[in-house]
mmCIF file of C-alpha atoms in Angstrom:
data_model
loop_
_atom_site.group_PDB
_atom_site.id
_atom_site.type_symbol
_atom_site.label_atom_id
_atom_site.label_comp_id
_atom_site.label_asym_id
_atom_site.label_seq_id
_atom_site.Cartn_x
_atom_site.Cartn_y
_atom_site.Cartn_z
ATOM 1 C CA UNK A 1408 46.243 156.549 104.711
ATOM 2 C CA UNK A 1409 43.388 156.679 102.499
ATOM 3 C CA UNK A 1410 41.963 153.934 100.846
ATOM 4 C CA UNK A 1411 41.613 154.039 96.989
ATOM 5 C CA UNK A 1412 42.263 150.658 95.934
ATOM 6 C CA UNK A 1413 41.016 147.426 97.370
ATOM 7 C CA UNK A 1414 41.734 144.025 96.547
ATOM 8 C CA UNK A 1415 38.391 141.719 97.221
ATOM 9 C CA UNK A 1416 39.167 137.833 97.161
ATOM 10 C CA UNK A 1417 35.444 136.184 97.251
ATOM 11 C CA UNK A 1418 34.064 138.701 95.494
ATOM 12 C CA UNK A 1419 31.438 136.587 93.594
ATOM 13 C CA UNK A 1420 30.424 134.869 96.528
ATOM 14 C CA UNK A 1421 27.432 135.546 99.041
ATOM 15 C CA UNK A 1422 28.859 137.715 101.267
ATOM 16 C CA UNK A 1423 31.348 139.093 98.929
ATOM 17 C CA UNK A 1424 29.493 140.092 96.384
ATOM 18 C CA UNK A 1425 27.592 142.328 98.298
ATOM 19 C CA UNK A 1426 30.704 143.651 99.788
ATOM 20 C CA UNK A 1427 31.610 144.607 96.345
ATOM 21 C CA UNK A 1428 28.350 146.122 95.328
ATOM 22 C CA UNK A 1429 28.680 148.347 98.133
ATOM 23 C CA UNK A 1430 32.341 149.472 97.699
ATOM 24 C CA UNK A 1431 31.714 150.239 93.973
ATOM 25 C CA UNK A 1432 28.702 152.085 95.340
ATOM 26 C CA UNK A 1433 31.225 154.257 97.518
ATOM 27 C CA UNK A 1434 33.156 155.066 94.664
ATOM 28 C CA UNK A 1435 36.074 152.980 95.822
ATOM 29 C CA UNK A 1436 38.357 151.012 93.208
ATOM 30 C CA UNK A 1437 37.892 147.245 93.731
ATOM 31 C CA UNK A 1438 40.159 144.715 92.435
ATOM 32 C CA UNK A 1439 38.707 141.171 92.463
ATOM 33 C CA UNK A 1440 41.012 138.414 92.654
ATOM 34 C CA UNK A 1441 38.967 135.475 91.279
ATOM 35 C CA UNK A 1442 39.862 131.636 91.535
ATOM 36 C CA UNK A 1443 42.584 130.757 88.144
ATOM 37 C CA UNK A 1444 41.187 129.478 85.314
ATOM 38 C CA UNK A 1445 37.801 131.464 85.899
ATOM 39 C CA UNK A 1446 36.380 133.674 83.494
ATOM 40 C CA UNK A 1447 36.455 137.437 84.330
ATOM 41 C CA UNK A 1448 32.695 139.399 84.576
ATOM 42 C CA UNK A 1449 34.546 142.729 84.172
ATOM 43 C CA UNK A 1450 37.561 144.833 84.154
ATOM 44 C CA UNK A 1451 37.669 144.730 87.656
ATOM 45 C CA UNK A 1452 38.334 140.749 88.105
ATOM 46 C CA UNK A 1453 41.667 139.493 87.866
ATOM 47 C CA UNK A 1454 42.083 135.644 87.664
ATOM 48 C CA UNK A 1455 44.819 134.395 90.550
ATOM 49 C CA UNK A 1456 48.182 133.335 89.227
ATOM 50 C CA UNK A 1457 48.388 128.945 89.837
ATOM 51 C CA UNK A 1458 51.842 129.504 91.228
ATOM 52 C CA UNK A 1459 51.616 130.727 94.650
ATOM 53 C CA UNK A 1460 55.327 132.972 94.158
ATOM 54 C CA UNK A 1461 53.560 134.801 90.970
ATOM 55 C CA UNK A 1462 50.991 135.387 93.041
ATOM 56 C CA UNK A 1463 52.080 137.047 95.697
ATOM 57 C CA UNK A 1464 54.141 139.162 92.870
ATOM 58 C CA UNK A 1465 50.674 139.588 90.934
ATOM 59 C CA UNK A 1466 49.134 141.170 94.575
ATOM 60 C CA UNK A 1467 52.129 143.262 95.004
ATOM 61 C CA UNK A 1468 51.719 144.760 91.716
ATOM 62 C CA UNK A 1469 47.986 145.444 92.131
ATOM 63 C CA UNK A 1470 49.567 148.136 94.695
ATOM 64 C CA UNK A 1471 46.011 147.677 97.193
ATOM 65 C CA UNK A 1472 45.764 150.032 99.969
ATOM 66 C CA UNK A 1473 43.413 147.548 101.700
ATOM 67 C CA UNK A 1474 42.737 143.622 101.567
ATOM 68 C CA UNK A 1475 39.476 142.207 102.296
ATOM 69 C CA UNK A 1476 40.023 138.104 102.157
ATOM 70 C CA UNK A 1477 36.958 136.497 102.106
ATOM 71 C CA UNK A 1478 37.793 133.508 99.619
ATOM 72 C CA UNK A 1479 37.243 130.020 100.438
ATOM 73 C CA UNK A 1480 36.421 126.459 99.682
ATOM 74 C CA UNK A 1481 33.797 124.741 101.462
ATOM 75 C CA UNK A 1482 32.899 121.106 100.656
ATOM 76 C CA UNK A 1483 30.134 119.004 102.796
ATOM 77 C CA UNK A 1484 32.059 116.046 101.181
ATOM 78 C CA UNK A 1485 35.831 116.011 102.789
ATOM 79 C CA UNK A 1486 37.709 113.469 100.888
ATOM 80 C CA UNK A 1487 41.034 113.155 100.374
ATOM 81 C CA UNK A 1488 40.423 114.377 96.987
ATOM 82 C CA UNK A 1489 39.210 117.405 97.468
ATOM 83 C CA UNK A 1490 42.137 117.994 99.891
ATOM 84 C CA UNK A 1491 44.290 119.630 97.505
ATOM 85 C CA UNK A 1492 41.646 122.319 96.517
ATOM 86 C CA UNK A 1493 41.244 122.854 100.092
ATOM 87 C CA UNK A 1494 44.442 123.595 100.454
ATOM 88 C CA UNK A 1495 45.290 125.480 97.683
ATOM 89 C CA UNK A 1496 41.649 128.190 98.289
ATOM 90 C CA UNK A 1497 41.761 127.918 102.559
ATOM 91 C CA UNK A 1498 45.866 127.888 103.228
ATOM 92 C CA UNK A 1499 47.816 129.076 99.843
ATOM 93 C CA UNK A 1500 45.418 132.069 98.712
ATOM 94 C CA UNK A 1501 45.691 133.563 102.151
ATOM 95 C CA UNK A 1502 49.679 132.813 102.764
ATOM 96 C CA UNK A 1503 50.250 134.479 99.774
ATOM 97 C CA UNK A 1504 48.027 137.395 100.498
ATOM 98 C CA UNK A 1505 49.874 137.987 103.648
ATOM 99 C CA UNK A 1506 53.298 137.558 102.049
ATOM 100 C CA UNK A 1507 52.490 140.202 99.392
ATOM 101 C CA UNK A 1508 50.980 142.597 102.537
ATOM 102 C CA UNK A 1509 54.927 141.945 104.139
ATOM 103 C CA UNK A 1510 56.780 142.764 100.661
ATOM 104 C CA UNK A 1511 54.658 145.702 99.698
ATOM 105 C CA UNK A 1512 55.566 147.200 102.686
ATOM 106 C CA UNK A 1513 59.552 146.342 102.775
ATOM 107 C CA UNK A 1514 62.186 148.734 101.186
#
């Protein structure tokens, strides 16, 4: 299977945004899933449903051939305050990512 559609979580970060530099460079279609509530840079950035059921269904209708997951939360500060956002970026993002990999592929 070809690849002709890729969806990039951590796309704005260090690593990811040269990962994305270089796949637009390729000529490959790059869908950025960026944290919700962010602005979006550019047609290619899509801001991540809250609800972690809409967003598996929002992955599943981006219809990506290939998933690069390199999203995350890193805090030198662990409190239990930041737990939640820890949770949500490090656990959810990547649960639902591999759900909507599992559904897209179901009949």
């Amino acid at each position: 299977m070809a690849v002709s559609r890729i969806l990039l979580t951590g796309g704005r970060g260090y690593i990811g945004s040269y990962v994305y530099a270089a796949l637009i460079a390729m000529g490959i279609e790059v869908v950025s899933l960026v944290r919700a509530g962010s602005t979006c840079d550019s047609t290619n950035e899509v801001p991540a449903a809250d609800d972690p059921y809409v967003l598996v269904d929002q992955i599943v209708n981006m219809e990506p051939t290939c998933v690069i997951h390199l999203a995350t939360r890193f805090s030198r500060s662990n409190s239990p305050r930041n737990l939640p956002a820890l949770v949500a970026d490090n656990v959810q993002l990547g649960s639902a990512i591999l759900a909507a990999a599992v559904f897209s592929i179901m009949p």
